[in-house]
XYZ file of C-alpha atoms in Angstrom:
645
model
C -243.258 -52.004 -26.316
C -244.015 -53.546 -29.412
C -247.522 -53.413 -30.879
C -249.700 -56.105 -31.059
C -251.443 -56.792 -34.640
C -254.395 -59.227 -34.341
C -255.419 -60.143 -37.908
C -259.039 -59.770 -38.655
C -260.154 -63.223 -40.378
C -262.122 -63.256 -43.304
C -266.014 -64.914 -42.417
C -266.559 -68.632 -44.120
C -269.573 -67.580 -46.106
C -272.115 -70.415 -46.754
C -274.848 -68.201 -47.363
C -273.717 -67.078 -51.240
C -273.365 -69.777 -53.699
C -269.590 -68.764 -54.750
C -267.455 -71.715 -56.233
C -264.380 -71.830 -54.887
C -261.404 -70.201 -56.742
C -259.605 -73.655 -57.338
C -262.799 -74.737 -59.023
C -262.698 -71.910 -61.857
C -261.491 -73.502 -64.998
C -259.299 -70.214 -65.871
C -256.809 -71.905 -67.958
C -258.895 -73.676 -69.870
C -261.240 -70.543 -70.375
C -257.714 -68.682 -71.619
C -257.383 -71.696 -73.928
C -260.890 -71.038 -75.217
C -260.539 -67.037 -75.728
C -257.281 -68.009 -77.513
C -258.843 -70.166 -79.980
C -261.692 -67.564 -80.586
C -259.525 -64.865 -81.079
C -257.039 -67.109 -83.431
C -259.553 -67.759 -86.037
C -260.630 -64.282 -87.952
C -264.181 -66.165 -88.846
C -264.930 -66.600 -85.111
C -263.506 -63.574 -84.146
C -265.551 -61.045 -86.038
C -268.705 -63.301 -85.404
C -268.179 -63.365 -81.634
C -267.533 -59.179 -81.406
C -270.339 -58.355 -83.436
C -274.055 -58.485 -82.791
C -275.674 -61.813 -82.980
C -278.588 -63.583 -83.555
C -281.482 -62.826 -81.085
C -281.545 -66.323 -80.078
C -277.908 -66.420 -79.292
C -274.625 -67.559 -80.565
C -275.967 -70.284 -83.124
C -272.785 -72.846 -82.694
C -273.024 -72.848 -79.131
C -276.943 -73.392 -79.254
C -276.048 -76.353 -81.368
C -273.395 -77.896 -79.247
C -275.638 -76.985 -75.820
C -278.435 -79.003 -77.841
C -276.582 -81.979 -78.614
C -274.863 -81.820 -74.994
C -278.637 -81.657 -73.301
C -279.797 -84.467 -75.599
C -277.446 -86.654 -74.226
C -277.763 -85.739 -70.745
C -281.177 -86.057 -70.649
C -282.228 -87.999 -73.557
C -284.185 -85.113 -75.132
C -284.558 -84.281 -78.806
C -281.413 -82.313 -80.232
C -282.988 -79.519 -81.640
C -281.293 -76.178 -81.318
C -284.473 -74.216 -82.285
C -285.588 -75.319 -78.612
C -282.432 -73.179 -77.402
C -281.874 -69.749 -76.711
C -279.003 -68.298 -75.031
C -279.423 -66.039 -72.224
C -277.076 -63.454 -69.816
C -277.644 -66.312 -67.010
C -280.513 -67.501 -65.254
C -281.560 -64.664 -63.495
C -281.482 -62.612 -66.363
C -283.049 -64.944 -68.418
C -285.886 -65.347 -65.908
C -286.510 -61.304 -66.527
C -286.777 -62.007 -69.958
C -289.309 -64.279 -69.444
C -291.463 -62.168 -67.419
C -291.224 -59.345 -70.254
C -292.566 -61.634 -72.649
C -294.711 -63.934 -71.412
C -296.223 -62.025 -68.375
C -298.643 -59.113 -67.657
C -298.958 -57.880 -63.912
C -302.405 -57.154 -64.761
C -303.400 -59.998 -66.570
C -301.094 -62.698 -64.743
C -303.326 -63.614 -61.975
C -300.589 -65.324 -59.546
C -296.935 -66.412 -59.145
C -296.782 -69.680 -57.175
C -293.473 -70.336 -55.845
C -292.178 -73.597 -54.166
C -291.555 -72.676 -50.589
C -288.945 -72.482 -49.207
C -287.682 -70.698 -52.247
C -284.783 -69.147 -53.901
C -284.876 -65.837 -52.071
C -283.775 -63.691 -54.786
C -286.399 -65.171 -57.173
C -288.775 -63.096 -55.180
C -286.999 -59.784 -56.087
C -287.346 -60.472 -59.587
C -291.108 -61.115 -59.709
C -291.458 -58.134 -57.878
C -289.266 -55.953 -59.862
C -291.453 -57.318 -62.979
C -294.834 -55.828 -61.176
C -295.867 -59.252 -59.598
C -295.969 -57.353 -55.790
C -298.491 -58.837 -53.698
C -299.253 -61.564 -56.188
C -296.710 -64.156 -55.102
C -298.227 -67.238 -53.625
C -296.045 -69.937 -51.678
C -296.727 -73.539 -52.106
C -295.152 -76.203 -49.279
C -292.523 -78.075 -50.740
C -293.494 -80.954 -48.137
C -291.343 -84.293 -47.152
C -288.998 -85.558 -49.969
C -289.903 -82.818 -52.651
C -293.658 -83.756 -52.526
C -294.981 -80.444 -53.399
C -298.644 -79.925 -52.130
C -300.231 -79.987 -55.307
C -303.717 -80.645 -53.816
C -303.349 -77.177 -52.088
C -302.078 -75.590 -55.492
C -304.931 -76.476 -57.628
C -307.800 -75.800 -54.881
C -305.981 -72.218 -54.808
C -305.696 -71.595 -58.383
C -309.235 -72.471 -58.611
C -310.018 -70.046 -56.056
C -308.080 -67.324 -57.552
C -309.501 -68.259 -61.047
C -313.299 -67.550 -59.403
C -312.549 -64.442 -58.582
C -313.887 -61.416 -60.310
C -311.413 -60.635 -62.973
C -310.535 -57.528 -64.889
C -310.058 -56.662 -68.632
C -306.992 -54.455 -67.789
C -303.842 -55.317 -69.686
C -300.464 -53.364 -69.620
C -299.185 -55.156 -72.726
C -300.042 -54.903 -76.731
C -301.553 -58.361 -78.105
C -298.870 -59.934 -80.377
C -299.284 -63.265 -82.154
C -295.830 -64.388 -81.585
C -296.448 -63.963 -77.688
C -298.427 -65.414 -74.829
C -299.357 -64.146 -71.557
C -300.078 -66.888 -69.296
C -302.555 -66.698 -66.517
C -300.169 -68.288 -63.906
C -296.552 -68.334 -63.447
C -295.248 -71.531 -61.038
C -291.746 -71.273 -59.955
C -289.576 -74.135 -59.050
C -285.919 -75.528 -58.666
C -287.229 -79.436 -59.008
C -283.983 -80.820 -58.688
C -281.553 -80.183 -55.541
C -283.747 -77.254 -54.392
C -282.385 -73.949 -53.580
C -282.258 -73.965 -50.510
C -283.863 -77.264 -49.084
C -281.850 -79.837 -51.516
C -284.987 -81.572 -52.155
C -285.435 -83.278 -55.557
C -289.379 -83.517 -56.875
C -290.209 -87.144 -57.775
C -291.652 -88.234 -60.813
C -295.190 -88.539 -59.997
C -295.544 -85.237 -58.427
C -293.513 -83.708 -61.866
C -296.049 -85.481 -64.062
C -299.181 -84.067 -61.817
C -297.565 -80.525 -61.746
C -297.323 -80.726 -65.607
C -301.246 -81.818 -65.791
C -302.078 -78.540 -63.293
C -300.093 -76.213 -65.492
C -301.765 -77.304 -68.754
C -305.320 -76.989 -66.819
C -304.735 -73.677 -65.730
C -302.922 -72.005 -68.634
C -299.854 -72.058 -66.262
C -296.204 -71.596 -67.187
C -293.641 -73.240 -65.089
C -290.157 -71.740 -65.015
C -288.119 -74.549 -63.809
C -284.312 -73.586 -62.653
C -282.493 -76.575 -63.789
C -279.145 -74.941 -62.974
C -277.764 -77.626 -60.471
C -279.004 -80.977 -62.470
C -275.382 -81.767 -63.585
C -274.043 -81.713 -59.901
C -275.420 -84.941 -58.969
C -273.961 -88.700 -57.914
C -275.507 -91.887 -56.357
C -276.303 -91.689 -52.608
C -274.434 -95.105 -52.295
C -272.988 -97.988 -54.204
C -270.475 -96.960 -56.924
C -268.113 -94.196 -56.202
C -267.683 -93.061 -59.750
C -269.548 -90.147 -60.732
C -270.165 -91.517 -64.170
C -273.039 -93.481 -63.260
C -274.969 -90.367 -62.080
C -277.350 -90.036 -65.098
C -278.645 -93.541 -64.349
C -281.276 -92.630 -62.108
C -281.958 -89.140 -63.600
C -285.457 -87.811 -63.518
C -286.848 -86.392 -66.760
C -286.931 -82.480 -66.591
C -290.606 -80.762 -66.466
C -289.879 -79.503 -69.943
C -289.280 -82.774 -71.132
C -292.530 -84.433 -69.616
C -294.467 -81.358 -70.888
C -293.083 -81.597 -74.672
C -293.857 -85.396 -74.691
C -297.511 -84.649 -74.425
C -299.802 -83.354 -77.575
C -300.480 -79.864 -77.868
C -303.803 -78.314 -76.142
C -306.375 -77.167 -78.293
C -306.179 -73.836 -76.303
C -302.817 -73.520 -77.204
C -302.670 -73.735 -80.933
C -299.622 -72.147 -81.720
C -297.901 -74.435 -78.970
C -295.921 -72.284 -76.626
C -296.101 -75.244 -74.212
C -296.504 -74.915 -70.354
C -293.220 -75.536 -68.954
C -289.431 -74.243 -69.783
C -285.821 -75.157 -68.369
C -283.976 -72.058 -67.089
C -280.459 -73.133 -67.095
C -277.121 -71.552 -66.502
C -273.359 -72.110 -66.639
C -272.554 -70.355 -63.564
C -272.536 -73.401 -61.259
C -270.971 -75.690 -63.723
C -268.145 -73.350 -65.294
C -268.149 -69.750 -63.473
C -270.832 -67.253 -62.254
C -268.505 -64.411 -64.024
C -269.450 -65.852 -67.598
C -272.911 -64.446 -67.008
C -274.251 -66.963 -69.811
C -277.370 -69.322 -69.654
C -279.918 -71.094 -71.826
C -283.806 -71.322 -72.174
C -284.934 -74.701 -73.327
C -288.659 -75.148 -74.418
C -290.987 -75.571 -77.428
C -289.480 -73.523 -80.358
C -292.591 -71.059 -80.174
C -291.746 -69.894 -76.597
C -288.187 -69.670 -77.232
C -288.813 -67.368 -80.212
C -290.918 -65.218 -77.994
C -288.289 -65.202 -75.334
C -285.715 -64.213 -78.061
C -287.647 -61.405 -79.365
C -287.601 -59.485 -76.194
C -287.121 -55.942 -76.813
C -283.817 -55.495 -74.628
C -282.358 -58.611 -76.666
C -283.237 -57.208 -79.870
C -282.038 -53.683 -79.030
C -278.649 -54.926 -77.523
C -278.051 -57.712 -79.634
C -277.517 -61.384 -78.730
C -276.901 -62.098 -74.928
C -273.194 -63.234 -74.090
C -271.896 -63.332 -77.890
C -268.222 -63.461 -77.004
C -268.282 -65.560 -73.975
C -270.911 -67.801 -75.984
C -268.407 -68.445 -78.538
C -265.695 -69.530 -75.667
C -267.963 -71.800 -74.053
C -268.826 -73.280 -77.354
C -265.119 -74.377 -77.743
C -265.134 -75.624 -74.264
C -268.417 -78.248 -74.863
C -266.791 -79.338 -78.482
C -263.697 -80.131 -76.901
C -265.412 -82.499 -74.227
C -263.697 -80.269 -71.610
C -267.183 -79.184 -70.130
C -268.149 -82.580 -69.478
C -264.539 -83.875 -68.093
C -264.579 -80.670 -65.644
C -267.973 -81.711 -64.485
C -267.369 -85.364 -63.978
C -263.622 -85.397 -62.947
C -263.348 -81.810 -61.052
C -266.656 -80.787 -59.808
C -268.772 -83.420 -58.732
C -265.785 -85.207 -56.682
C -265.039 -81.637 -54.807
C -268.905 -81.175 -54.185
C -269.199 -84.629 -53.042
C -266.377 -84.751 -50.465
C -267.502 -81.016 -49.034
C -271.197 -82.211 -48.823
C -270.107 -85.406 -47.021
C -267.492 -83.471 -44.781
C -270.789 -80.929 -43.732
C -273.121 -83.759 -43.154
C -270.730 -85.563 -40.708
C -270.018 -82.227 -38.958
C -273.778 -81.715 -38.669
C -274.321 -85.299 -37.592
C -271.747 -85.012 -35.132
C -271.928 -81.716 -33.574
C -275.577 -80.350 -34.253
C -277.543 -83.730 -33.910
C -276.534 -84.286 -30.354
C -278.559 -80.959 -29.416
C -281.714 -81.932 -31.196
C -280.930 -80.259 -34.853
C -280.936 -82.501 -38.088
C -280.767 -82.628 -41.765
C -283.769 -82.415 -43.761
C -284.230 -85.704 -45.153
C -283.936 -85.552 -49.233
C -285.481 -88.911 -49.855
C -286.570 -92.279 -48.298
C -285.567 -94.201 -51.320
C -282.388 -96.864 -50.805
C -280.757 -95.304 -53.605
C -281.612 -91.816 -54.921
C -279.615 -88.898 -56.357
C -277.565 -86.400 -54.385
C -276.190 -83.169 -55.464
C -276.403 -79.286 -55.627
C -275.314 -76.348 -53.150
C -277.362 -76.779 -50.421
C -277.960 -78.611 -46.825
C -281.300 -77.678 -44.677
C -281.019 -78.099 -41.561
C -284.461 -78.137 -39.149
C -283.592 -76.764 -35.639
C -284.983 -78.133 -32.193
C -288.066 -76.527 -31.078
C -288.247 -72.991 -29.537
C -284.524 -72.312 -31.261
C -284.690 -68.914 -33.443
C -283.054 -69.337 -36.522
C -282.238 -65.612 -36.291
C -280.635 -66.211 -32.933
C -278.187 -68.801 -34.605
C -277.298 -67.027 -37.316
C -276.110 -64.177 -35.102
C -274.214 -66.739 -32.860
C -272.554 -68.229 -36.365
C -271.606 -64.688 -37.015
C -269.598 -64.024 -34.288
C -267.570 -67.457 -35.148
C -266.907 -65.845 -38.532
C -269.616 -68.041 -39.917
C -271.837 -66.628 -42.471
C -275.342 -68.870 -42.587
C -278.630 -67.863 -43.716
C -281.990 -68.181 -41.190
C -284.691 -70.191 -42.770
C -286.934 -67.037 -43.073
C -285.106 -65.690 -45.628
C -286.580 -68.062 -48.149
C -289.849 -67.349 -47.533
C -292.010 -66.174 -50.270
C -292.369 -62.441 -50.132
C -295.515 -60.798 -49.265
C -297.405 -64.104 -48.893
C -298.994 -63.499 -45.600
C -300.192 -59.975 -46.044
C -303.830 -59.781 -46.202
C -304.139 -56.654 -48.064
C -302.498 -58.319 -50.876
C -304.632 -57.556 -53.913
C -306.644 -60.348 -55.640
C -305.349 -62.062 -58.780
C -306.370 -61.118 -62.160
C -307.006 -63.155 -65.190
C -305.762 -62.778 -68.511
C -307.902 -63.054 -71.641
C -305.741 -64.974 -74.133
C -308.746 -65.982 -76.216
C -310.674 -62.911 -75.892
C -310.342 -59.452 -77.733
C -308.241 -56.350 -76.252
C -310.226 -54.316 -74.225
C -310.210 -50.383 -74.766
C -310.213 -48.132 -71.963
C -307.930 -45.208 -72.485
C -310.816 -42.684 -73.516
C -314.186 -41.918 -74.298
C -316.090 -39.885 -76.617
C -319.273 -37.402 -76.082
C -321.231 -35.153 -78.001
C -319.935 -32.105 -76.524
C -316.496 -33.063 -77.233
C -317.130 -32.791 -80.975
C -316.257 -29.652 -83.487
C -319.312 -28.619 -85.538
C -317.011 -29.738 -88.485
C -315.599 -33.003 -89.463
C -312.717 -31.585 -90.741
C -311.684 -29.453 -87.593
C -312.706 -32.993 -85.527
C -310.085 -34.770 -87.602
C -307.243 -32.325 -87.193
C -307.722 -32.618 -83.537
C -307.566 -36.153 -83.696
C -304.808 -36.277 -86.144
C -302.770 -34.083 -84.010
C -303.186 -36.045 -80.674
C -302.397 -39.454 -82.536
C -298.968 -37.492 -83.970
C -298.194 -36.896 -80.029
C -299.458 -40.306 -78.757
C -297.138 -41.231 -80.650
C -298.969 -43.228 -83.383
C -296.570 -44.904 -85.675
C -297.444 -42.918 -89.209
C -300.732 -41.807 -88.283
C -300.818 -40.844 -91.663
C -301.470 -44.432 -92.687
C -304.858 -45.217 -94.181
C -306.616 -48.379 -95.833
C -308.296 -46.846 -99.336
C -311.041 -48.962 -100.387
C -312.441 -48.727 -104.014
C -315.347 -50.978 -105.543
C -315.808 -51.661 -109.396
C -318.881 -51.576 -111.630
C -321.192 -53.766 -112.519
C -319.137 -56.513 -110.453
C -319.036 -54.993 -106.932
C -315.918 -56.415 -106.492
C -314.108 -54.386 -103.491
C -310.327 -53.682 -103.095
C -308.334 -52.318 -100.601
C -304.583 -50.777 -100.122
C -302.990 -49.035 -97.687
C -301.488 -45.471 -98.663
C -300.765 -42.394 -96.787
C -302.481 -39.482 -96.489
C -300.943 -36.134 -97.889
C -303.162 -33.338 -97.810
C -306.539 -32.370 -95.936
C -307.704 -29.463 -97.319
C -311.098 -27.712 -97.221
C -312.690 -29.981 -99.552
C -311.131 -33.268 -98.532
C -308.721 -36.132 -98.092
C -305.773 -35.899 -100.708
C -303.853 -39.194 -101.900
C -301.282 -39.544 -104.613
C -301.362 -42.562 -107.134
C -301.176 -43.937 -110.560
C -304.356 -43.553 -112.209
C -303.899 -45.179 -115.353
C -302.878 -49.103 -114.771
C -303.498 -49.542 -111.012
C -306.771 -51.664 -110.143
C -307.788 -48.691 -108.055
C -307.964 -46.439 -111.194
C -310.307 -48.998 -112.930
C -312.375 -49.092 -109.922
C -312.657 -45.305 -109.882
C -313.301 -44.916 -113.789
C -316.270 -47.378 -113.221
C -317.361 -46.130 -109.445
C -315.895 -42.948 -108.174
C -316.604 -43.733 -104.616
C -314.164 -44.633 -102.257
C -313.530 -44.908 -98.836
C -310.755 -44.230 -96.152
C -310.117 -45.912 -92.779
C -307.874 -44.670 -90.147
C -306.449 -47.095 -87.289
C -304.814 -45.620 -84.362
C -303.918 -48.453 -81.904
C -302.296 -46.211 -79.581
C -305.170 -44.053 -78.658
C -307.851 -46.860 -79.588
C -309.303 -44.603 -82.355
C -310.388 -44.940 -85.875
C -311.651 -42.765 -88.317
C -314.135 -43.479 -91.315
C -314.324 -41.436 -94.187
C -316.736 -42.060 -97.475
C -317.458 -39.973 -100.413
C -316.861 -39.365 -103.959
C -313.314 -39.425 -105.731
C -312.416 -36.509 -107.891
C -308.731 -35.876 -109.928
C -306.533 -32.723 -108.921
C -305.256 -30.763 -111.796
C -301.570 -31.677 -113.193
C -300.669 -27.999 -111.677
C -301.755 -29.127 -108.601
C -300.128 -32.559 -108.463
C -296.717 -31.059 -109.632
C -296.647 -29.060 -106.524
C -296.797 -32.095 -104.299
C -294.818 -34.298 -106.934
C -291.738 -31.669 -106.706
C -291.162 -32.483 -102.859
C -290.613 -35.909 -103.497
C -287.187 -37.780 -103.801
C -285.725 -37.834 -107.282
C -285.683 -42.050 -107.000
C -289.396 -41.797 -106.221
C -290.206 -39.193 -108.824
C -288.316 -41.698 -111.623
C -290.440 -44.588 -110.392
C -293.620 -42.898 -110.856
C -292.653 -42.429 -114.158
C -291.290 -46.098 -114.652
C -293.946 -48.643 -113.004
C -296.898 -49.671 -114.826
C -298.667 -50.084 -111.493
C -300.280 -53.542 -111.138
C -299.263 -54.836 -114.197
C -297.639 -58.131 -114.436
C -294.031 -58.547 -114.766
C -293.500 -61.627 -117.004
C -290.654 -64.076 -116.002
C -287.777 -64.507 -118.358
C -286.783 -67.785 -119.613
C -283.542 -69.160 -120.737
C -282.888 -71.561 -123.472
C -283.850 -74.568 -121.777
C -287.222 -72.972 -120.305
C -286.002 -72.640 -116.980
C -286.519 -69.098 -115.152
C -283.842 -66.927 -115.627
C -285.332 -63.975 -114.123
C -288.111 -63.540 -112.040
C -289.181 -59.978 -113.659
C -287.313 -57.377 -111.315
C -284.930 -56.970 -114.396
C -287.636 -55.361 -116.441
C -288.966 -52.884 -113.874
C -285.186 -52.085 -113.010
C -284.962 -51.469 -117.141
C -287.766 -49.201 -117.153
C -285.876 -47.282 -114.259
C -283.150 -47.101 -116.191
C -284.727 -45.771 -119.324
C -286.376 -42.873 -117.519
C -282.916 -42.074 -115.412
C -281.474 -41.535 -118.951
C -284.172 -39.640 -120.165
C -284.037 -36.981 -117.121
C -280.251 -36.953 -116.697
C -279.180 -33.702 -115.474
C -282.552 -32.610 -114.701
C -283.588 -31.618 -111.236
C -287.044 -30.894 -112.024
C -289.149 -33.754 -113.719
C -292.571 -33.028 -114.790
C -295.348 -35.079 -112.824
C -296.847 -37.818 -115.352
C -300.399 -37.138 -116.951
C -301.000 -40.850 -115.484
C -300.090 -39.806 -111.976
C -301.091 -37.289 -109.324
C -303.553 -36.810 -106.524
C -307.114 -37.725 -106.110
C -309.280 -36.260 -103.636
C -312.182 -37.927 -101.635
C -314.570 -35.566 -100.820
C -316.520 -36.431 -98.031
C -320.017 -37.129 -97.417
C -320.062 -39.184 -94.200
C -317.316 -39.355 -91.625
C -317.298 -41.488 -88.585
C -315.605 -41.072 -85.391
C -314.996 -44.064 -83.244
C -313.504 -44.264 -79.918
C -313.003 -47.895 -78.216
C -314.635 -48.530 -74.896
C -314.652 -51.442 -72.432
C -316.856 -54.656 -73.251
C -317.005 -53.426 -76.916
C -319.462 -50.658 -76.110
C -317.823 -48.209 -78.416
C -318.226 -44.517 -78.906
C -319.309 -43.853 -82.335
C -320.416 -40.490 -83.738
C -320.952 -39.906 -87.539
C -321.020 -36.635 -89.621
C -323.373 -36.484 -92.944
C -323.223 -33.858 -95.078
C -326.632 -31.999 -95.141
C -328.339 -32.100 -98.628
C -329.059 -28.179 -99.708
C -330.936 -27.348 -103.173
C -330.283 -23.452 -102.570
C -326.758 -22.793 -104.373
C -325.836 -19.888 -101.997
C -326.456 -22.613 -98.924
C -324.457 -24.969 -100.653
C -321.363 -22.936 -100.695
C -321.329 -23.389 -96.644
C -321.106 -27.148 -95.708
C -323.665 -28.146 -93.152
C -323.121 -31.323 -91.041
C -325.562 -33.370 -88.832
C -324.232 -35.488 -85.704
C -325.521 -38.752 -84.682
C -324.557 -41.165 -82.364
C -324.127 -44.874 -83.332
C -325.046 -47.933 -81.558
C -321.789 -50.057 -81.303
């Protein structure tokens, strides 16, 4: 008796937005790769680390192409390349939000369900809020604004998890939407709604993350069958509406309040893992300076070079117009007819995406409303029995939005100073000697770790003018008498200051531990013998440089016979260095110059400052006690007092 083998049919998966294999332009990608690898100049560039903002030729081609599609400004400084829309959103959240300072994330619901995961991974669990999409894509903006006002009125915290950076901005709110052919409803947000949403975002310091990844796959609902007419009724992107408005006074660097998050996944192939962000130049720069981008180099550098060829040759637009749009249009119409024929008679219906006589259709999605009493989860189970994978509507809810114990939002203070909350300082914690206390704090700064904690601002003042000058130097020693630095004591400005006024101050700032130390006292020179000990430890080039440089003196420009600048003066310095090198050629030990060496600030007053919340810092000052008794003066004593912040 023979055996009967039943072939297991592979399910038809309508849940995941994978393009059909016959829509993937594999041959054209192969040609683009061949072009890239046949040109050595392109090959080397595409295989190396690239600019933080992405492969420059792609940014230029993409900017020009998008300008033609949307009528927007052709400016490649408004474009940065990403590793796809999802990775781009992760980078956006890294640099433009703070889980403590950003008060809430507002998501148009139903929403792209994986976006919730991206926001939660960025630390926003419990802060996701749904905003009803409404009929025909009309977002419930009255609800959004009312709830934003409510969140902003709640008690706010001054905690932050990220350092302040003038090249970045932390938004108070995030609004996430897919305004054109929304995932999953297929609806398109009308112009009036887009314009008002921008105004709300500007009013409440919100950044709109607009996923515009389906924009190119569109066609008219009726009339011409040609896909070439598809752009005539296209709506402006949210980012273009935002950029058309004047910058806000509250946004002096002009980051703006909207960005367009794009991807080649739907118009070339998901595997290229390449996308883009289109926004103001300041916002684009902030995203491109994300640490993971800087550390790893430009995202998708090699593939970006290949995509550049597809755009430049005109293939990408032809592929969209002649292949993708006709294919997706046929499939949508087939699916729509199937729903009308088989589901509408039992009470299910397609969600209406527009009531206009003519409107744009496109994207990947159909949203079906089931009759009352029918559970979508049961429909999903039944469909799976028939080898059909579909998604239940509950899948597209905003994660955690219904939880009653969700934490309240917290506001960001972009216009206010950092709040210091890491530690406190009490009298009982202080050592009797300021030198012991400094050693303790310096060791803690090293362990934090503070970058180069020995960096210190050294300030001097000349007499009789009283003019003050400051510069950053390195603390090299702390001995029983004071703080030692090394420098030129002949031609430098500090040397002239100290000759007329042998007083100086030192100020250490250790941001990572929110501490500073201020030292005030008299200045005394170290002997040549003492200075030689440290001088011998310096690299040879630094020892030669100490001899060669006439510190702070002007290096005159050198003019040619026509009176034009032939040299900016660097050659003069290089010549002095060469003279010293020749003088000490073959000699390992170079004597310390008489005009160079160490100076010690002998402290009379040392303040220890610990940052505290609400600017109510802890400050303690050590003051040297005066003594007329020579024997008592040998043992220094210090008074300790708390100062008001």
